[in-house]
PDB file of C-alpha atoms and ligand atoms in Angstrom:
ATOM      1  CA  UNK A   6      -1.787  23.183  13.612  1.00 32.00           C
ATOM      2  CA  UNK A   7      -1.780  19.902  15.504  1.00 34.00           C
ATOM      3  CA  UNK A   8      -3.819  19.284  18.617  1.00 37.00           C
ATOM      4  CA  UNK A   9      -4.557  16.194  20.646  1.00 37.00           C
ATOM      5  CA  UNK A  10      -8.191  15.523  21.368  1.00 37.00           C
ATOM      6  CA  UNK A  11      -8.431  13.287  24.430  1.00 33.00           C
ATOM      7  CA  UNK A  12     -11.711  11.538  23.726  1.00 37.00           C
ATOM      8  CA  UNK A  13     -11.927   8.430  25.826  1.00 35.00           C
ATOM      9  CA  UNK A  14      -8.451   7.838  27.143  1.00 34.00           C
ATOM     10  CA  UNK A  15      -8.266   4.606  29.091  1.00 37.00           C
ATOM     11  CA  UNK A  16      -5.535   2.155  29.975  1.00 39.00           C
ATOM     12  CA  UNK A  17      -4.788   0.675  26.590  1.00 40.00           C
ATOM     13  CA  UNK A  18      -4.354  -3.056  26.486  1.00 44.00           C
ATOM     14  CA  UNK A  19      -6.151  -3.645  29.788  1.00 46.00           C
ATOM     15  CA  UNK A  20      -7.415  -7.232  29.960  1.00 49.00           C
ATOM     16  CA  UNK A  21     -11.032  -7.573  31.029  1.00 50.00           C
ATOM     17  CA  UNK A  22     -12.974 -10.534  32.418  1.00 46.00           C
ATOM     18  CA  UNK A  23     -15.506 -11.814  29.957  1.00 49.00           C
ATOM     19  CA  UNK A  24     -18.162 -14.451  30.512  1.00 56.00           C
ATOM     20  CA  UNK A  25     -16.767 -17.960  31.143  1.00 58.00           C
ATOM     21  CA  UNK A  26     -15.770 -19.575  27.882  1.00 56.00           C
ATOM     22  CA  UNK A  27     -15.726 -16.292  25.976  1.00 62.00           C
ATOM     23  CA  UNK A  28     -12.616 -15.166  24.104  1.00 64.00           C
ATOM     24  CA  UNK A  29     -10.656 -12.727  26.301  1.00 79.00           C
ATOM     25  CA  UNK A  30     -11.101  -9.136  25.315  1.00 89.00           C
ATOM     26  CA  UNK A  31      -8.925  -6.121  25.944  1.00 93.00           C
ATOM     27  CA  UNK A  32      -9.100  -2.370  25.615  1.00 95.00           C
ATOM     28  CA  UNK A  33      -7.039  -0.772  22.943  1.00 97.00           C
ATOM     29  CA  UNK A  34      -6.521   2.901  22.111  1.00 98.00           C
ATOM     30  CA  UNK A  35      -6.014   4.158  18.585  1.00 98.00           C
ATOM     31  CA  UNK A  36      -4.423   7.543  18.063  1.00 98.00           C
ATOM     32  CA  UNK A  37      -5.590   8.627  14.626  1.00 98.00           C
ATOM     33  CA  UNK A  38      -4.383  11.504  12.490  1.00 98.00           C
ATOM     34  CA  UNK A  39      -7.475  13.354  11.332  1.00 98.00           C
ATOM     35  CA  UNK A  40      -7.588  15.795   8.448  1.00 97.00           C
ATOM     36  CA  UNK A  41     -10.683  17.806   7.697  1.00 94.00           C
ATOM     37  CA  UNK A  42     -10.276  20.056   4.641  1.00 91.00           C
ATOM     38  CA  UNK A  43     -13.378  22.005   5.694  1.00 88.00           C
ATOM     39  CA  UNK A  44     -12.622  22.534   9.384  1.00 84.00           C
ATOM     40  CA  UNK A  45     -14.454  25.596  10.695  1.00 77.00           C
ATOM     41  CA  UNK A  46     -11.922  26.134  13.467  1.00 73.00           C
ATOM     42  CA  UNK A  47      -8.862  26.424  11.264  1.00 71.00           C
ATOM     43  CA  UNK A  48      -7.428  23.212  12.688  1.00 81.00           C
ATOM     44  CA  UNK A  49      -7.334  20.990   9.640  1.00 91.00           C
ATOM     45  CA  UNK A  50      -5.108  18.403  11.295  1.00 94.00           C
ATOM     46  CA  UNK A  51      -5.653  16.941  14.749  1.00 95.00           C
ATOM     47  CA  UNK A  52      -4.749  13.699  16.519  1.00 97.00           C
ATOM     48  CA  UNK A  53      -7.835  11.999  17.938  1.00 97.00           C
ATOM     49  CA  UNK A  54      -7.790   9.144  20.438  1.00 98.00           C
ATOM     50  CA  UNK A  55     -10.430   6.453  20.693  1.00 98.00           C
ATOM     51  CA  UNK A  56     -10.569   3.464  23.012  1.00 98.00           C
ATOM     52  CA  UNK A  57     -12.424   0.334  21.963  1.00 97.00           C
ATOM     53  CA  UNK A  58     -12.954  -3.153  23.303  1.00 96.00           C
ATOM     54  CA  UNK A  59     -11.151  -5.690  21.154  1.00 96.00           C
ATOM     55  CA  UNK A  60     -10.797  -9.463  20.977  1.00 92.00           C
ATOM     56  CA  UNK A  61      -7.698 -11.572  20.399  1.00 86.00           C
ATOM     57  CA  UNK A  62      -8.066 -11.913  16.641  1.00 93.00           C
ATOM     58  CA  UNK A  63      -9.336  -8.409  15.917  1.00 97.00           C
ATOM     59  CA  UNK A  64      -7.475  -6.434  13.316  1.00 98.00           C
ATOM     60  CA  UNK A  65      -6.830  -2.710  13.106  1.00 98.00           C
ATOM     61  CA  UNK A  66      -9.652  -2.563  10.544  1.00 98.00           C
ATOM     62  CA  UNK A  67     -12.075  -4.036  13.102  1.00 98.00           C
ATOM     63  CA  UNK A  68     -11.106  -1.333  15.591  1.00 98.00           C
ATOM     64  CA  UNK A  69     -11.593   1.365  12.943  1.00 98.00           C
ATOM     65  CA  UNK A  70     -15.041  -0.045  12.163  1.00 98.00           C
ATOM     66  CA  UNK A  71     -15.980  -0.009  15.850  1.00 98.00           C
ATOM     67  CA  UNK A  72     -14.917   3.606  16.133  1.00 98.00           C
ATOM     68  CA  UNK A  73     -16.823   4.618  13.011  1.00 98.00           C
ATOM     69  CA  UNK A  74     -19.973   2.680  13.872  1.00 98.00           C
ATOM     70  CA  UNK A  75     -20.091   3.351  17.608  1.00 98.00           C
ATOM     71  CA  UNK A  76     -18.182   6.563  18.374  1.00 98.00           C
ATOM     72  CA  UNK A  77     -17.546   8.865  15.427  1.00 98.00           C
ATOM     73  CA  UNK A  78     -19.263   8.313  12.097  1.00 98.00           C
ATOM     74  CA  UNK A  79     -17.195  11.054  10.497  1.00 97.00           C
ATOM     75  CA  UNK A  80     -13.988   8.996  10.688  1.00 98.00           C
ATOM     76  CA  UNK A  81     -13.033   8.400   7.052  1.00 98.00           C
ATOM     77  CA  UNK A  82     -10.998   5.521   5.647  1.00 98.00           C
ATOM     78  CA  UNK A  83     -11.086   3.214   2.634  1.00 98.00           C
ATOM     79  CA  UNK A  84     -11.663  -0.498   2.690  1.00 98.00           C
ATOM     80  CA  UNK A  85     -13.522  -2.984   0.598  1.00 98.00           C
ATOM     81  CA  UNK A  86     -12.685  -6.697   0.756  1.00 98.00           C
ATOM     82  CA  UNK A  87     -11.398  -6.761   4.369  1.00 98.00           C
ATOM     83  CA  UNK A  88      -9.250  -9.758   3.384  1.00 97.00           C
ATOM     84  CA  UNK A  89      -6.037  -8.464   1.856  1.00 98.00           C
ATOM     85  CA  UNK A  90      -7.178  -8.628  -1.758  1.00 98.00           C
ATOM     86  CA  UNK A  91      -8.431  -5.234  -2.923  1.00 98.00           C
ATOM     87  CA  UNK A  92      -5.504  -3.147  -1.668  1.00 98.00           C
ATOM     88  CA  UNK A  93      -7.648  -0.227  -0.535  1.00 98.00           C
ATOM     89  CA  UNK A  94      -6.759   0.053   3.170  1.00 98.00           C
ATOM     90  CA  UNK A  95      -3.005   0.659   3.223  1.00 98.00           C
ATOM     91  CA  UNK A  96      -2.149   3.047   6.053  1.00 98.00           C
ATOM     92  CA  UNK A  97       0.719   3.842   8.413  1.00 98.00           C
ATOM     93  CA  UNK A  98       0.248   1.846  11.596  1.00 98.00           C
ATOM     94  CA  UNK A  99       2.794   2.572  14.323  1.00 98.00           C
ATOM     95  CA  UNK A 100       4.962   4.216  11.652  1.00 97.00           C
ATOM     96  CA  UNK A 101       4.916   1.304   9.191  1.00 97.00           C
ATOM     97  CA  UNK A 102       2.880   0.876   6.052  1.00 98.00           C
ATOM     98  CA  UNK A 103       0.472  -2.022   6.427  1.00 98.00           C
ATOM     99  CA  UNK A 104      -2.990  -3.150   5.392  1.00 98.00           C
ATOM    100  CA  UNK A 105      -5.421  -2.484   8.258  1.00 98.00           C
ATOM    101  CA  UNK A 106      -7.307  -5.674   7.400  1.00 98.00           C
ATOM    102  CA  UNK A 107      -4.168  -7.817   7.676  1.00 98.00           C
ATOM    103  CA  UNK A 108      -2.787  -6.320  10.882  1.00 98.00           C
ATOM    104  CA  UNK A 109      -3.785  -7.942  14.149  1.00 97.00           C
ATOM    105  CA  UNK A 110      -4.061  -5.522  17.058  1.00 96.00           C
ATOM    106  CA  UNK A 111      -2.159  -7.939  19.297  1.00 94.00           C
ATOM    107  CA  UNK A 112       0.803  -7.794  16.856  1.00 95.00           C
ATOM    108  CA  UNK A 113       1.254  -4.012  17.058  1.00 94.00           C
ATOM    109  CA  UNK A 114       1.788  -3.531  20.769  1.00 86.00           C
ATOM    110  CA  UNK A 115      -1.750  -2.815  21.979  1.00 82.00           C
ATOM    111  CA  UNK A 116      -0.385  -1.901  25.426  1.00 89.00           C
ATOM    112  CA  UNK A 117       0.328   1.562  24.045  1.00 95.00           C
ATOM    113  CA  UNK A 118      -1.870   3.773  21.845  1.00 97.00           C
ATOM    114  CA  UNK A 119      -1.531   2.549  18.273  1.00 98.00           C
ATOM    115  CA  UNK A 120      -0.863   5.407  15.874  1.00 98.00           C
ATOM    116  CA  UNK A 121      -2.748   5.337  12.590  1.00 98.00           C
ATOM    117  CA  UNK A 122      -1.949   7.778   9.781  1.00 98.00           C
ATOM    118  CA  UNK A 123      -2.539   8.019   6.054  1.00 98.00           C
ATOM    119  CA  UNK A 124       0.229   6.703   3.783  1.00 98.00           C
ATOM    120  CA  UNK A 125       2.835   9.335   2.931  1.00 98.00           C
ATOM    121  CA  UNK A 126       3.682  11.126  -0.291  1.00 97.00           C
ATOM    122  CA  UNK A 127       0.133  11.376  -1.675  1.00 97.00           C
ATOM    123  CA  UNK A 128      -2.287  14.267  -1.015  1.00 97.00           C
ATOM    124  CA  UNK A 129      -4.642  13.593   1.890  1.00 97.00           C
ATOM    125  CA  UNK A 130      -8.307  13.966   0.990  1.00 97.00           C
ATOM    126  CA  UNK A 131      -9.794  13.340   4.441  1.00 97.00           C
ATOM    127  CA  UNK A 132      -8.500  11.515   7.540  1.00 98.00           C
ATOM    128  CA  UNK A 133      -6.924   8.269   6.271  1.00 98.00           C
ATOM    129  CA  UNK A 134      -7.986   8.656   2.637  1.00 98.00           C
ATOM    130  CA  UNK A 135      -5.374   9.842   0.151  1.00 98.00           C
ATOM    131  CA  UNK A 136      -5.716  10.830  -3.491  1.00 98.00           C
ATOM    132  CA  UNK A 137      -4.421   7.785  -5.378  1.00 98.00           C
ATOM    133  CA  UNK A 138      -4.507   9.465  -8.783  1.00 98.00           C
ATOM    134  CA  UNK A 139      -0.750  10.289  -8.976  1.00 97.00           C
ATOM    135  CA  UNK A 140      -0.053   6.650  -8.081  1.00 98.00           C
ATOM    136  CA  UNK A 141      -2.372   5.295 -10.784  1.00 98.00           C
ATOM    137  CA  UNK A 142      -1.051   7.811 -13.337  1.00 97.00           C
ATOM    138  CA  UNK A 143       2.396   6.162 -13.053  1.00 97.00           C
ATOM    139  CA  UNK A 144       0.781   2.747 -13.235  1.00 98.00           C
ATOM    140  CA  UNK A 145      -1.052   3.628 -16.443  1.00 98.00           C
ATOM    141  CA  UNK A 146       2.111   5.025 -17.968  1.00 97.00           C
ATOM    142  CA  UNK A 147       3.939   1.697 -17.958  1.00 98.00           C
ATOM    143  CA  UNK A 148       1.105   0.145 -20.027  1.00 98.00           C
ATOM    144  CA  UNK A 149      -0.017  -2.635 -17.656  1.00 98.00           C
ATOM    145  CA  UNK A 150      -1.520  -4.882 -20.320  1.00 97.00           C
ATOM    146  CA  UNK A 151      -0.336  -7.505 -22.792  1.00 96.00           C
ATOM    147  CA  UNK A 152       1.082  -5.991 -25.990  1.00 97.00           C
ATOM    148  CA  UNK A 153       1.193  -8.256 -29.033  1.00 94.00           C
ATOM    149  CA  UNK A 154       1.369  -7.851 -32.799  1.00 92.00           C
ATOM    150  CA  UNK A 155       0.068  -9.866 -35.724  1.00 86.00           C
ATOM    151  CA  UNK A 156      -3.150 -11.792 -35.939  1.00 85.00           C
ATOM    152  CA  UNK A 157      -4.976 -12.985 -32.876  1.00 85.00           C
ATOM    153  CA  UNK A 158      -4.138 -16.658 -32.293  1.00 87.00           C
ATOM    154  CA  UNK A 159      -6.991 -19.113 -32.628  1.00 91.00           C
ATOM    155  CA  UNK A 160      -6.056 -20.749 -29.311  1.00 92.00           C
ATOM    156  CA  UNK A 161      -4.413 -19.654 -26.073  1.00 90.00           C
ATOM    157  CA  UNK A 162      -0.863 -18.316 -26.134  1.00 91.00           C
ATOM    158  CA  UNK A 163       1.293 -21.200 -24.971  1.00 91.00           C
ATOM    159  CA  UNK A 164       3.862 -20.577 -22.232  1.00 95.00           C
ATOM    160  CA  UNK A 165       6.183 -23.008 -20.456  1.00 97.00           C
ATOM    161  CA  UNK A 166       6.086 -23.296 -16.671  1.00 98.00           C
ATOM    162  CA  UNK A 167       9.601 -21.840 -16.507  1.00 98.00           C
ATOM    163  CA  UNK A 168       8.501 -18.831 -18.569  1.00 97.00           C
ATOM    164  CA  UNK A 169       5.492 -18.328 -16.312  1.00 97.00           C
ATOM    165  CA  UNK A 170       7.647 -18.624 -13.189  1.00 98.00           C
ATOM    166  CA  UNK A 171       9.868 -15.812 -14.463  1.00 97.00           C
ATOM    167  CA  UNK A 172       7.333 -13.145 -13.516  1.00 98.00           C
ATOM    168  CA  UNK A 173       5.157 -15.019 -11.005  1.00 98.00           C
ATOM    169  CA  UNK A 174       6.177 -12.875  -8.026  1.00 98.00           C
ATOM    170  CA  UNK A 175       5.146  -9.590  -9.608  1.00 98.00           C
ATOM    171  CA  UNK A 176       1.690 -10.898 -10.610  1.00 98.00           C
ATOM    172  CA  UNK A 177       0.757 -10.807  -6.909  1.00 98.00           C
ATOM    173  CA  UNK A 178       0.548  -7.008  -6.731  1.00 98.00           C
ATOM    174  CA  UNK A 179      -2.775  -5.627  -5.445  1.00 98.00           C
ATOM    175  CA  UNK A 180      -1.901  -1.960  -6.130  1.00 98.00           C
ATOM    176  CA  UNK A 181      -2.169  -0.953  -2.479  1.00 98.00           C
ATOM    177  CA  UNK A 182       0.610   1.683  -2.761  1.00 98.00           C
ATOM    178  CA  UNK A 183       2.241   0.546   0.497  1.00 98.00           C
ATOM    179  CA  UNK A 184       5.560   0.287  -1.356  1.00 98.00           C
ATOM    180  CA  UNK A 185       5.528   3.555  -3.287  1.00 98.00           C
ATOM    181  CA  UNK A 186       4.337   5.538  -0.276  1.00 98.00           C
ATOM    182  CA  UNK A 187       7.131   4.110   1.889  1.00 98.00           C
ATOM    183  CA  UNK A 188       9.874   5.085  -0.561  1.00 98.00           C
ATOM    184  CA  UNK A 189      11.990   8.081   0.507  1.00 97.00           C
ATOM    185  CA  UNK A 190      12.742   8.905  -3.128  1.00 97.00           C
ATOM    186  CA  UNK A 191       9.011   9.183  -3.838  1.00 97.00           C
ATOM    187  CA  UNK A 192       8.553  11.361  -0.753  1.00 96.00           C
ATOM    188  CA  UNK A 193      11.047  13.939  -2.035  1.00 95.00           C
ATOM    189  CA  UNK A 194       8.924  15.221  -4.933  1.00 90.00           C
ATOM    190  CA  UNK A 195       6.376  12.584  -5.953  1.00 89.00           C
ATOM    191  CA  UNK A 196       7.836  12.540  -9.466  1.00 94.00           C
ATOM    192  CA  UNK A 197       9.551   9.137  -9.276  1.00 97.00           C
ATOM    193  CA  UNK A 198       7.519   6.393 -10.980  1.00 97.00           C
ATOM    194  CA  UNK A 199       7.730   4.458  -7.743  1.00 98.00           C
ATOM    195  CA  UNK A 200       8.190   0.763  -7.015  1.00 98.00           C
ATOM    196  CA  UNK A 201       4.584  -0.297  -7.708  1.00 98.00           C
ATOM    197  CA  UNK A 202       4.703   0.960 -11.303  1.00 98.00           C
ATOM    198  CA  UNK A 203       8.046  -0.791 -11.824  1.00 98.00           C
ATOM    199  CA  UNK A 204       6.736  -4.035 -10.315  1.00 98.00           C
ATOM    200  CA  UNK A 205       3.830  -3.964 -12.750  1.00 98.00           C
ATOM    201  CA  UNK A 206       6.140  -3.177 -15.671  1.00 98.00           C
ATOM    202  CA  UNK A 207       8.284  -6.132 -14.583  1.00 98.00           C
ATOM    203  CA  UNK A 208       5.223  -8.381 -14.731  1.00 98.00           C
ATOM    204  CA  UNK A 209       4.970  -7.727 -18.517  1.00 98.00           C
ATOM    205  CA  UNK A 210       8.623  -7.129 -19.429  1.00 98.00           C
ATOM    206  CA  UNK A 211       9.456 -10.687 -18.366  1.00 97.00           C
ATOM    207  CA  UNK A 212       6.322 -12.278 -19.825  1.00 97.00           C
ATOM    208  CA  UNK A 213       7.417 -14.336 -22.859  1.00 96.00           C
ATOM    209  CA  UNK A 214       4.070 -13.634 -24.604  1.00 96.00           C
ATOM    210  CA  UNK A 215       4.449  -9.854 -24.438  1.00 96.00           C
ATOM    211  CA  UNK A 216       6.092  -7.730 -27.150  1.00 96.00           C
ATOM    212  CA  UNK A 217       6.111  -4.361 -25.398  1.00 97.00           C
ATOM    213  CA  UNK A 218       9.215  -4.783 -23.223  1.00 97.00           C
ATOM    214  CA  UNK A 219      11.299  -2.354 -25.261  1.00 96.00           C
ATOM    215  CA  UNK A 220       8.660   0.385 -24.982  1.00 96.00           C
ATOM    216  CA  UNK A 221       8.305  -0.111 -21.234  1.00 97.00           C
ATOM    217  CA  UNK A 222      12.058  -0.081 -20.705  1.00 97.00           C
ATOM    218  CA  UNK A 223      12.290   3.186 -22.632  1.00 96.00           C
ATOM    219  CA  UNK A 224       9.565   4.687 -20.430  1.00 97.00           C
ATOM    220  CA  UNK A 225      11.328   3.577 -17.257  1.00 97.00           C
ATOM    221  CA  UNK A 226      14.688   4.796 -18.529  1.00 96.00           C
ATOM    222  CA  UNK A 227      13.297   8.300 -17.954  1.00 93.00           C
ATOM    223  CA  UNK A 228      14.977  10.571 -15.386  1.00 90.00           C
ATOM    224  CA  UNK A 229      12.099   9.751 -13.024  1.00 92.00           C
ATOM    225  CA  UNK A 230      12.368   6.037 -13.754  1.00 95.00           C
ATOM    226  CA  UNK A 231      14.239   3.072 -12.284  1.00 97.00           C
ATOM    227  CA  UNK A 232      17.563   4.860 -11.967  1.00 97.00           C
ATOM    228  CA  UNK A 233      16.165   6.987  -9.154  1.00 97.00           C
ATOM    229  CA  UNK A 234      15.856   3.885  -6.967  1.00 98.00           C
ATOM    230  CA  UNK A 235      18.509   3.973  -4.238  1.00 97.00           C
ATOM    231  CA  UNK A 236      17.971   0.354  -3.158  1.00 97.00           C
ATOM    232  CA  UNK A 237      16.531   1.429   0.181  1.00 97.00           C
ATOM    233  CA  UNK A 238      14.384  -1.738   0.552  1.00 98.00           C
ATOM    234  CA  UNK A 239      11.526   0.104   2.348  1.00 98.00           C
ATOM    235  CA  UNK A 240       9.261  -1.051  -0.470  1.00 98.00           C
ATOM    236  CA  UNK A 241      10.107  -4.719  -0.014  1.00 98.00           C
ATOM    237  CA  UNK A 242       9.546  -4.486   3.734  1.00 98.00           C
ATOM    238  CA  UNK A 243       6.202  -2.738   3.250  1.00 98.00           C
ATOM    239  CA  UNK A 244       4.695  -5.062   0.643  1.00 98.00           C
ATOM    240  CA  UNK A 245       1.791  -7.003   2.217  1.00 98.00           C
ATOM    241  CA  UNK A 246       2.009  -9.572  -0.599  1.00 98.00           C
ATOM    242  CA  UNK A 247       5.626 -10.424   0.147  1.00 98.00           C
ATOM    243  CA  UNK A 248       6.766  -9.407  -3.331  1.00 98.00           C
ATOM    244  CA  UNK A 249      10.539  -9.010  -3.716  1.00 98.00           C
ATOM    245  CA  UNK A 250      10.049  -5.451  -4.914  1.00 98.00           C
ATOM    246  CA  UNK A 251      13.669  -4.295  -4.802  1.00 98.00           C
ATOM    247  CA  UNK A 252      14.794  -7.458  -6.611  1.00 98.00           C
ATOM    248  CA  UNK A 253      12.234  -6.792  -9.361  1.00 98.00           C
ATOM    249  CA  UNK A 254      13.557  -3.244  -9.734  1.00 98.00           C
ATOM    250  CA  UNK A 255      17.104  -4.563  -9.999  1.00 98.00           C
ATOM    251  CA  UNK A 256      16.010  -7.003 -12.709  1.00 98.00           C
ATOM    252  CA  UNK A 257      14.429  -4.193 -14.700  1.00 98.00           C
ATOM    253  CA  UNK A 258      17.652  -2.172 -14.368  1.00 97.00           C
ATOM    254  CA  UNK A 259      19.665  -5.151 -15.607  1.00 97.00           C
ATOM    255  CA  UNK A 260      17.289  -5.660 -18.543  1.00 97.00           C
ATOM    256  CA  UNK A 261      17.887  -2.049 -19.540  1.00 95.00           C
ATOM    257  CA  UNK A 262      21.636  -2.557 -19.550  1.00 94.00           C
ATOM    258  CA  UNK A 263      21.596  -5.894 -21.366  1.00 93.00           C
ATOM    259  CA  UNK A 264      19.124  -4.601 -23.942  1.00 84.00           C
ATOM    260  CA  UNK A 265      21.619  -1.856 -24.813  1.00 58.00           C
ATOM    261  CA  UNK A 266      20.182   1.197 -23.130  1.00 53.00           C
TER     262      UNK A 266
HETATM  263 FE1  SF4 B   9       1.193  -3.116  -2.714  1.00 79.07          FE
HETATM  264 FE2  SF4 B   9       3.263  -4.827  -2.929  1.00 79.07          FE
HETATM  265 FE3  SF4 B   9       1.925  -4.049  -5.118  1.00 79.07          FE
HETATM  266 FE4  SF4 B   9       3.497  -2.349  -3.849  1.00 79.07          FE
HETATM  267  S1  SF4 B   9       4.154  -4.208  -4.883  1.00 79.07           S
HETATM  268  S2  SF4 B   9       1.454  -1.910  -4.614  1.00 79.07           S
HETATM  269  S3  SF4 B   9       3.214  -2.941  -1.727  1.00 79.07           S
HETATM  270  S4  SF4 B   9       1.125  -5.239  -3.407  1.00 79.07           S
HETATM  271 FE1  F3S B  10      12.514   3.240  -2.974  1.00 79.07          FE
HETATM  272 FE2  F3S B  10      12.329   0.635  -2.844  1.00 79.07          FE
HETATM  273 FE3  F3S B  10      14.186   1.767  -4.321  1.00 79.07          FE
HETATM  274  S1  F3S B  10      12.070   2.038  -1.178  1.00 79.07           S
HETATM  275  S2  F3S B  10      14.646   3.611  -3.228  1.00 79.07           S
HETATM  276  S3  F3S B  10      12.015   1.905  -4.648  1.00 79.07           S
HETATM  277  S4  F3S B  10      14.410  -0.082  -3.124  1.00 79.07           S
HETATM  278 FE1  FES B  11      -9.146  -5.005   0.838  1.00 79.07          FE
HETATM  279 FE2  FES B  11      -7.730  -4.557   3.085  1.00 79.07          FE
HETATM  280  S1  FES B  11      -9.792  -4.032   2.692  1.00 79.07           S
HETATM  281  S2  FES B  11      -7.023  -5.273   1.179  1.00 79.07           S
END
C-alpha cells in the first residue's frame, strides 16, 4: 500500500535572503520512496516528503544527508566516496538513474518536489538500498580478471597505445548498476546478464594481453547473454561515466560472429 506522508511541505525552490555576501540558498523538497521491511502498520512502502535548505552547488546527496542528520535518522541509503568514484549511490532521481553525489539539485528542477527512488530490477532492502548480489553474480560470471597461460613474465606485459585504446572506454566502469537497472530487458525477469557485466567482459575481451576472450564469449552467448539486448540505449544514457555501453555490447556481439559462434 502506498501513502503520502506530508512531513514539512513548503514551497519548493523558494529563494531566501541570506546574509550579504553569502551564497543564495533555496528550499527544496524531496519526495522519497521509503520501504521498511519491518513496518508494524502493514504499510511497507510509503512516499515521504522532506523540505531542506539548500545552496547553489548542493547535490542530491547533500540534501539526503541533511534529511538523515537533521530530520529522520532512519532514512537509509548507500554512499561512500561522495565524488563519483565508488559507485554506491545510484538511485532514480526524477525518474532517471543517476548518482546522487553527481547530481546538482539546481539541475533537476528544484521548483517541484524531486522524486527519489531506489534503482529498479533489484530487490529493495530498505528505502534506497537494494540488494546488489544478483548484479555482482553476473559480474563474477564473466571472469573480470586477466587470464593468461604459460610462465609469468619477468617484466610487465607490453602493450601498444593502440591496443590499450581499444578497451579504454570500458575500463571506466565503477559498477554502480545505473545501466543494468535502467534496462527494460533486465526489468522483465532479472535473468539477463545486463549491460554492466557485458561492459566488464568487453574490457578483457579486447585486451591484447588477455587469453580468456573465447571463454567469456561462450558465457555471453548464453540465452541470457548479449543477444537479449534490444539496443534500447537506456544504459548508455544512464551511465554516469559516459561509457558508450550500447556500442560496447554491439562490439561483443560482432566479436561473437567473427569468432565463429
Ligand atoms: Fe555504472 Fe556505467 Fe559501469 Fe554501468 S557501465 S555499472 S552505468 S559505470
Ligand atoms: Fe538494455 Fe542497454 Fe541493450 S538498455 S536493451 S542493454 S542497449
Ligand atoms: Fe561514491 Fe557517489 S558516493 S559514487
